[in-house]
Amino acid sequence: MENCIFCKITSGQIDSTKVFEDEDVIAFLDVNPKALGHCLIIPKKHFENIFDIDQEILKKVMVATKNISINIKKSPDITGVNLISNNGQGAGQEVFHFHLHIIPSY
Ligand code: 5GP
Ligand code: ZN
């Protein structure tokens, strides 16, 4: 999708620090982290948010989120993770390409 920051990250037009990638999903560090290791998990294909995302793709995003969370939790300093997804302008969504935040707690 033209003018979508996260599509540009997926295509490599914008640099990011990737922490995971497979056929359908990528994860990268948030540029403005709420905590060390704060990352974003997105489908490679563009969907605006929870209201339009394809169900099978959503499952893949969730499984990746689980696996990345398990890896993050291996760090002895990390006591848990918050999973957050803002959907719609009223919910504070700023980037209209579906994403989940993983925010570690220490
Ligand atoms: P939300 O849409 O969930 O409210 O917030 C979007 C998130 O994307 C914010 O936490 C923001 O810091 C992050 N973000 C926005 N633009 C970029 C970017 O170009 N690169 C990266 N890595 N993160 C971004
Ligand atoms: Zn996009």
Tab-separated table of N, CA and C and ligand atoms in Angstrom:
chain	number	residue	atom	x	y	z
A	1	MET	N	0.858	-1.201	0.000
A	1	MET	CA	0.000	0.000	0.000
A	1	MET	C	0.890	1.245	0.000
A	2	GLU	N	0.633	2.111	-0.929
A	2	GLU	CA	1.425	3.342	-1.075
A	2	GLU	C	1.263	4.213	0.180
A	3	ASN	N	2.339	4.856	0.570
A	3	ASN	CA	2.301	5.784	1.719
A	3	ASN	C	2.065	5.122	3.072
A	4	CYS	N	2.215	3.805	3.131
A	4	CYS	CA	2.105	3.114	4.430
A	4	CYS	C	3.522	2.825	4.933
A	5	ILE	N	3.840	3.377	6.104
A	5	ILE	CA	5.190	3.227	6.676
A	5	ILE	C	5.546	1.749	6.858
A	6	PHE	N	4.591	0.954	7.344
A	6	PHE	CA	4.905	-0.441	7.632
A	6	PHE	C	5.035	-1.259	6.349
A	7	CYS	N	4.312	-0.906	5.289
A	7	CYS	CA	4.546	-1.563	3.993
A	7	CYS	C	5.954	-1.238	3.495
A	8	LYS	N	6.392	-0.010	3.754
A	8	LYS	CA	7.756	0.379	3.339
A	8	LYS	C	8.810	-0.361	4.159
A	9	ILE	N	8.515	-0.639	5.421
A	9	ILE	CA	9.430	-1.452	6.239
A	9	ILE	C	9.469	-2.875	5.686
A	10	THR	N	8.297	-3.425	5.355
A	10	THR	CA	8.225	-4.790	4.802
A	10	THR	C	9.041	-4.908	3.523
A	11	SER	N	8.943	-3.889	2.657
A	11	SER	CA	9.627	-3.959	1.358
A	11	SER	C	11.090	-3.536	1.446
A	12	GLY	N	11.506	-3.025	2.623
A	12	GLY	CA	12.899	-2.618	2.800
A	12	GLY	C	13.183	-1.189	2.375
A	13	GLN	N	12.139	-0.458	1.978
A	13	GLN	CA	12.330	0.957	1.596
A	13	GLN	C	12.682	1.817	2.810
A	14	ILE	N	12.193	1.383	3.991
A	14	ILE	CA	12.545	2.054	5.252
A	14	ILE	C	13.250	1.031	6.117
A	15	ASP	N	14.376	1.457	6.720
A	15	ASP	CA	15.163	0.557	7.571
A	15	ASP	C	14.446	0.254	8.887
A	16	SER	N	14.677	-0.957	9.384
A	16	SER	CA	14.165	-1.312	10.709
A	16	SER	C	15.101	-2.353	11.298
A	17	THR	N	15.015	-2.515	12.609
A	17	THR	CA	15.784	-3.576	13.272
A	17	THR	C	14.862	-4.773	13.412
A	18	LYS	N	15.013	-5.722	12.486
A	18	LYS	CA	14.115	-6.887	12.472
A	18	LYS	C	14.510	-7.882	13.549
A	19	VAL	N	13.502	-8.425	14.220
A	19	VAL	CA	13.762	-9.460	15.222
A	19	VAL	C	13.197	-10.810	14.789
A	20	PHE	N	12.343	-10.812	13.764
A	20	PHE	CA	11.758	-12.063	13.264
A	20	PHE	C	11.226	-11.805	11.856
A	21	GLU	N	11.298	-12.836	11.014
A	21	GLU	CA	10.673	-12.747	9.687
A	21	GLU	C	10.363	-14.144	9.182
A	22	ASP	N	9.152	-14.338	8.628
A	22	ASP	CA	8.862	-15.543	7.854
A	22	ASP	C	8.085	-15.120	6.614
A	23	GLU	N	7.396	-16.049	5.983
A	23	GLU	CA	6.720	-15.780	4.705
A	23	GLU	C	5.647	-14.680	4.829
A	24	ASP	N	4.951	-14.672	5.967
A	24	ASP	CA	3.769	-13.809	6.116
A	24	ASP	C	3.905	-12.689	7.136
A	25	VAL	N	4.900	-12.795	7.999
A	25	VAL	CA	4.960	-11.927	9.190
A	25	VAL	C	6.365	-11.363	9.348
A	26	ILE	N	6.454	-10.094	9.787
A	26	ILE	CA	7.757	-9.617	10.270
A	26	ILE	C	7.568	-8.912	11.609
A	27	ALA	N	8.649	-8.868	12.382
A	27	ALA	CA	8.651	-8.163	13.661
A	27	ALA	C	9.925	-7.334	13.721
A	28	PHE	N	9.793	-6.141	14.265
A	28	PHE	CA	10.935	-5.224	14.339
A	28	PHE	C	10.792	-4.345	15.576
A	29	LEU	N	11.896	-3.747	15.997
A	29	LEU	CA	11.866	-2.898	17.198
A	29	LEU	C	11.108	-1.611	16.912
A	30	ASP	N	10.296	-1.191	17.887
A	30	ASP	CA	9.591	0.085	17.781
A	30	ASP	C	10.615	1.220	17.841
A	31	VAL	N	10.448	2.216	16.962
A	31	VAL	CA	11.396	3.321	16.872
A	31	VAL	C	11.310	4.225	18.123
A	32	ASN	N	10.187	4.151	18.832
A	32	ASN	CA	9.984	4.991	20.017
A	32	ASN	C	9.534	4.078	21.177
A	33	PRO	N	10.487	3.261	21.685
A	33	PRO	CA	10.111	2.168	22.594
A	33	PRO	C	9.592	2.636	23.955
A	34	LYS	N	8.557	1.940	24.447
A	34	LYS	CA	8.033	2.204	25.800
A	34	LYS	C	8.887	1.469	26.836
A	35	ALA	N	9.643	0.455	26.389
A	35	ALA	CA	10.572	-0.280	27.246
A	35	ALA	C	11.611	-0.918	26.321
A	36	LEU	N	12.762	-1.250	26.888
A	36	LEU	CA	13.804	-1.912	26.100
A	36	LEU	C	13.248	-3.207	25.500
A	37	GLY	N	13.386	-3.379	24.184
A	37	GLY	CA	12.905	-4.599	23.534
A	37	GLY	C	11.489	-4.500	22.998
A	38	HIS	N	10.861	-3.324	23.160
A	38	HIS	CA	9.503	-3.104	22.623
A	38	HIS	C	9.525	-3.355	21.112
A	39	CYS	N	8.732	-4.323	20.664
A	39	CYS	CA	8.716	-4.616	19.228
A	39	CYS	C	7.291	-4.677	18.682
A	40	LEU	N	7.211	-4.627	17.375
A	40	LEU	CA	5.938	-4.616	16.653
A	40	LEU	C	5.895	-5.825	15.736
A	41	ILE	N	4.757	-6.517	15.718
A	41	ILE	CA	4.582	-7.694	14.859
A	41	ILE	C	3.514	-7.341	13.844
A	42	ILE	N	3.840	-7.504	12.569
A	42	ILE	CA	2.892	-7.101	11.518
A	42	ILE	C	2.776	-8.193	10.444
A	43	PRO	N	1.604	-8.266	9.784
A	43	PRO	CA	1.521	-9.107	8.586
A	43	PRO	C	2.245	-8.379	7.446
A	44	LYS	N	2.887	-9.126	6.556
A	44	LYS	CA	3.551	-8.477	5.417
A	44	LYS	C	2.519	-7.826	4.496
A	45	LYS	N	1.364	-8.491	4.387
A	45	LYS	CA	0.302	-7.947	3.545
A	45	LYS	C	-0.416	-6.833	4.310
A	46	HIS	N	-0.829	-5.811	3.582
A	46	HIS	CA	-1.459	-4.663	4.243
A	46	HIS	C	-2.913	-4.935	4.627
A	47	PHE	N	-3.190	-4.803	5.928
A	47	PHE	CA	-4.565	-4.705	6.442
A	47	PHE	C	-4.562	-3.523	7.391
A	48	GLU	N	-5.666	-2.782	7.436
A	48	GLU	CA	-5.685	-1.571	8.278
A	48	GLU	C	-5.625	-1.900	9.760
A	49	ASN	N	-6.461	-2.839	10.167
A	49	ASN	CA	-6.562	-3.131	11.603
A	49	ASN	C	-7.388	-4.411	11.814
A	50	ILE	N	-7.798	-4.642	13.056
A	50	ILE	CA	-8.512	-5.878	13.423
A	50	ILE	C	-9.820	-6.025	12.641
A	51	PHE	N	-10.341	-4.896	12.165
A	51	PHE	CA	-11.655	-4.923	11.521
A	51	PHE	C	-11.615	-5.502	10.106
A	52	ASP	N	-10.444	-5.488	9.473
A	52	ASP	CA	-10.397	-6.002	8.097
A	52	ASP	C	-9.353	-7.104	7.880
A	53	ILE	N	-8.581	-7.449	8.928
A	53	ILE	CA	-7.503	-8.422	8.697
A	53	ILE	C	-8.063	-9.814	8.384
A	54	ASP	N	-7.430	-10.476	7.445
A	54	ASP	CA	-7.769	-11.854	7.063
A	54	ASP	C	-7.542	-12.783	8.270
A	55	GLN	N	-8.493	-13.684	8.496
A	55	GLN	CA	-8.458	-14.533	9.683
A	55	GLN	C	-7.228	-15.454	9.727
A	56	GLU	N	-6.870	-16.037	8.578
A	56	GLU	CA	-5.710	-16.951	8.562
A	56	GLU	C	-4.413	-16.182	8.808
A	57	ILE	N	-4.322	-14.978	8.263
A	57	ILE	CA	-3.128	-14.147	8.490
A	57	ILE	C	-3.058	-13.734	9.965
A	58	LEU	N	-4.208	-13.413	10.539
A	58	LEU	CA	-4.235	-13.033	11.960
A	58	LEU	C	-3.706	-14.178	12.832
A	59	LYS	N	-4.077	-15.416	12.488
A	59	LYS	CA	-3.577	-16.571	13.248
A	59	LYS	C	-2.045	-16.624	13.167
A	60	LYS	N	-1.507	-16.367	11.973
A	60	LYS	CA	-0.045	-16.421	11.805
A	60	LYS	C	0.640	-15.318	12.613
A	61	VAL	N	0.025	-14.133	12.637
A	61	VAL	CA	0.578	-13.032	13.432
A	61	VAL	C	0.560	-13.412	14.918
A	62	MET	N	-0.524	-14.046	15.360
A	62	MET	CA	-0.631	-14.398	16.779
A	62	MET	C	0.369	-15.489	17.164
A	63	VAL	N	0.556	-16.474	16.299
A	63	VAL	CA	1.525	-17.543	16.595
A	63	VAL	C	2.943	-16.961	16.653
A	64	ALA	N	3.256	-16.063	15.729
A	64	ALA	CA	4.574	-15.403	15.758
A	64	ALA	C	4.718	-14.604	17.051
A	65	THR	N	3.645	-13.930	17.454
A	65	THR	CA	3.673	-13.128	18.690
A	65	THR	C	3.942	-14.014	19.899
A	66	LYS	N	3.320	-15.170	19.913
A	66	LYS	CA	3.569	-16.114	21.004
A	66	LYS	C	5.044	-16.542	21.030
A	67	ASN	N	5.562	-16.932	19.873
A	67	ASN	CA	6.938	-17.438	19.829
A	67	ASN	C	7.963	-16.353	20.178
A	68	ILE	N	7.728	-15.144	19.692
A	68	ILE	CA	8.644	-14.035	20.018
A	68	ILE	C	8.562	-13.739	21.520
A	69	SER	N	7.344	-13.761	22.071
A	69	SER	CA	7.174	-13.514	23.523
A	69	SER	C	7.934	-14.550	24.348
A	70	ILE	N	7.859	-15.807	23.929
A	70	ILE	CA	8.583	-16.878	24.647
A	70	ILE	C	10.085	-16.600	24.615
A	71	ASN	N	10.581	-16.163	23.463
A	71	ASN	CA	12.019	-15.862	23.363
A	71	ASN	C	12.409	-14.671	24.232
A	72	ILE	N	11.570	-13.627	24.204
A	72	ILE	CA	11.840	-12.430	25.028
A	72	ILE	C	11.889	-12.823	26.507
A	73	LYS	N	10.965	-13.681	26.905
A	73	LYS	CA	10.819	-14.069	28.324
A	73	LYS	C	12.019	-14.879	28.825
A	74	LYS	N	12.851	-15.375	27.890
A	74	LYS	CA	14.047	-16.142	28.301
A	74	LYS	C	15.057	-15.248	29.011
A	75	SER	N	14.985	-13.937	28.739
A	75	SER	CA	15.906	-13.028	29.424
A	75	SER	C	15.569	-13.004	30.906
A	76	PRO	N	16.568	-13.218	31.782
A	76	PRO	CA	16.289	-13.291	33.223
A	76	PRO	C	15.746	-11.985	33.804
A	77	ASP	N	15.998	-10.852	33.119
A	77	ASP	CA	15.536	-9.548	33.619
A	77	ASP	C	14.059	-9.302	33.316
A	78	ILE	N	13.495	-10.078	32.412
A	78	ILE	CA	12.136	-9.802	31.935
A	78	ILE	C	11.129	-10.666	32.696
A	79	THR	N	10.164	-9.972	33.311
A	79	THR	CA	9.203	-10.667	34.188
A	79	THR	C	7.875	-10.940	33.501
A	80	GLY	N	7.644	-10.298	32.357
A	80	GLY	CA	6.388	-10.501	31.632
A	80	GLY	C	6.355	-9.641	30.380
A	81	VAL	N	5.285	-9.775	29.617
A	81	VAL	CA	5.122	-8.916	28.427
A	81	VAL	C	3.667	-8.436	28.361
A	82	ASN	N	3.495	-7.207	27.915
A	82	ASN	CA	2.170	-6.704	27.571
A	82	ASN	C	2.009	-6.768	26.058
A	83	LEU	N	0.862	-7.311	25.623
A	83	LEU	CA	0.502	-7.325	24.202
A	83	LEU	C	-0.574	-6.267	24.001
A	84	ILE	N	-0.303	-5.340	23.087
A	84	ILE	CA	-1.246	-4.230	22.870
A	84	ILE	C	-1.502	-4.073	21.378
A	85	SER	N	-2.748	-3.806	21.031
A	85	SER	CA	-3.079	-3.485	19.648
A	85	SER	C	-4.134	-2.382	19.644
A	86	ASN	N	-3.782	-1.256	19.054
A	86	ASN	CA	-4.703	-0.123	18.949
A	86	ASN	C	-5.421	-0.221	17.605
A	87	ASN	N	-6.750	-0.174	17.634
A	87	ASN	CA	-7.523	-0.373	16.406
A	87	ASN	C	-8.550	0.740	16.225
A	88	GLY	N	-8.283	1.585	15.248
A	88	GLY	CA	-9.181	2.706	14.975
A	88	GLY	C	-8.659	3.982	15.608
A	89	GLN	N	-9.040	5.103	14.979
A	89	GLN	CA	-8.568	6.418	15.422
A	89	GLN	C	-8.915	6.681	16.892
A	90	GLY	N	-10.135	6.313	17.278
A	90	GLY	CA	-10.592	6.546	18.649
A	90	GLY	C	-9.801	5.766	19.671
A	91	ALA	N	-9.142	4.696	19.234
A	91	ALA	CA	-8.336	3.859	20.140
A	91	ALA	C	-6.865	4.277	20.116
A	92	GLY	N	-6.568	5.349	19.389
A	92	GLY	CA	-5.193	5.847	19.355
A	92	GLY	C	-4.310	5.193	18.309
A	93	GLN	N	-4.915	4.493	17.342
A	93	GLN	CA	-4.091	3.899	16.281
A	93	GLN	C	-3.468	5.011	15.447
A	94	GLU	N	-2.148	4.934	15.285
A	94	GLU	CA	-1.427	5.956	14.519
A	94	GLU	C	-0.988	5.438	13.160
A	95	VAL	N	-0.599	4.167	13.113
A	95	VAL	CA	-0.179	3.566	11.842
A	95	VAL	C	-1.268	2.581	11.428
A	96	PHE	N	-1.870	2.866	10.276
A	96	PHE	CA	-3.031	2.078	9.851
A	96	PHE	C	-2.619	0.879	8.985
A	97	HIS	N	-1.739	0.078	9.582
A	97	HIS	CA	-1.333	-1.239	9.070
A	97	HIS	C	-1.328	-2.102	10.326
A	98	PHE	N	-2.168	-3.129	10.353
A	98	PHE	CA	-2.376	-3.892	11.589
A	98	PHE	C	-1.050	-4.269	12.250
A	99	HIS	N	-0.981	-4.079	13.545
A	99	HIS	CA	0.226	-4.488	14.289
A	99	HIS	C	-0.109	-4.767	15.746
A	100	LEU	N	0.700	-5.626	16.324
A	100	LEU	CA	0.664	-5.901	17.760
A	100	LEU	C	1.956	-5.382	18.365
A	101	HIS	N	1.835	-4.743	19.526
A	101	HIS	CA	3.013	-4.338	20.296
A	101	HIS	C	3.323	-5.452	21.293
A	102	ILE	N	4.588	-5.821	21.412
A	102	ILE	CA	5.047	-6.618	22.568
A	102	ILE	C	5.912	-5.684	23.408
A	103	ILE	N	5.472	-5.428	24.623
A	103	ILE	CA	6.232	-4.528	25.520
A	103	ILE	C	6.675	-5.334	26.744
A	104	PRO	N	7.996	-5.581	26.844
A	104	PRO	CA	8.504	-6.342	27.989
A	104	PRO	C	8.415	-5.540	29.281
A	105	SER	N	8.213	-6.241	30.370
A	105	SER	CA	8.327	-5.590	31.689
A	105	SER	C	9.521	-6.186	32.422
A	106	TYR	N	10.146	-5.340	33.229
A	106	TYR	CA	11.411	-5.703	33.907
A	106	TYR	C	11.237	-5.669	35.417
B	1	5GP	P1	-0.047	2.722	17.149
B	1	5GP	O1	-0.550	2.830	15.722
B	1	5GP	O2	-0.088	1.337	17.685
B	1	5GP	O3	-0.705	3.708	18.074
B	1	5GP	O4	1.485	3.192	17.166
B	1	5GP	C1	2.367	2.944	16.099
B	1	5GP	C2	3.733	2.590	16.639
B	1	5GP	O5	4.609	2.499	15.521
B	1	5GP	C3	4.341	3.611	17.613
B	1	5GP	O6	4.733	2.932	18.807
B	1	5GP	C4	5.554	4.163	16.868
B	1	5GP	O7	6.655	4.443	17.705
B	1	5GP	C5	5.862	3.070	15.859
B	1	5GP	N1	6.441	3.561	14.612
B	1	5GP	C6	5.949	4.571	13.843
B	1	5GP	N2	6.733	4.757	12.753
B	1	5GP	C7	7.733	3.853	12.839
B	1	5GP	C8	8.860	3.556	11.998
B	1	5GP	O8	9.096	4.173	10.950
B	1	5GP	N3	9.684	2.556	12.409
B	1	5GP	C9	9.456	1.846	13.551
B	1	5GP	N4	10.341	0.885	13.858
B	1	5GP	N5	8.406	2.098	14.361
B	1	5GP	C10	7.557	3.087	14.024
B	2	ZN	ZN	0.789	-1.210	5.031
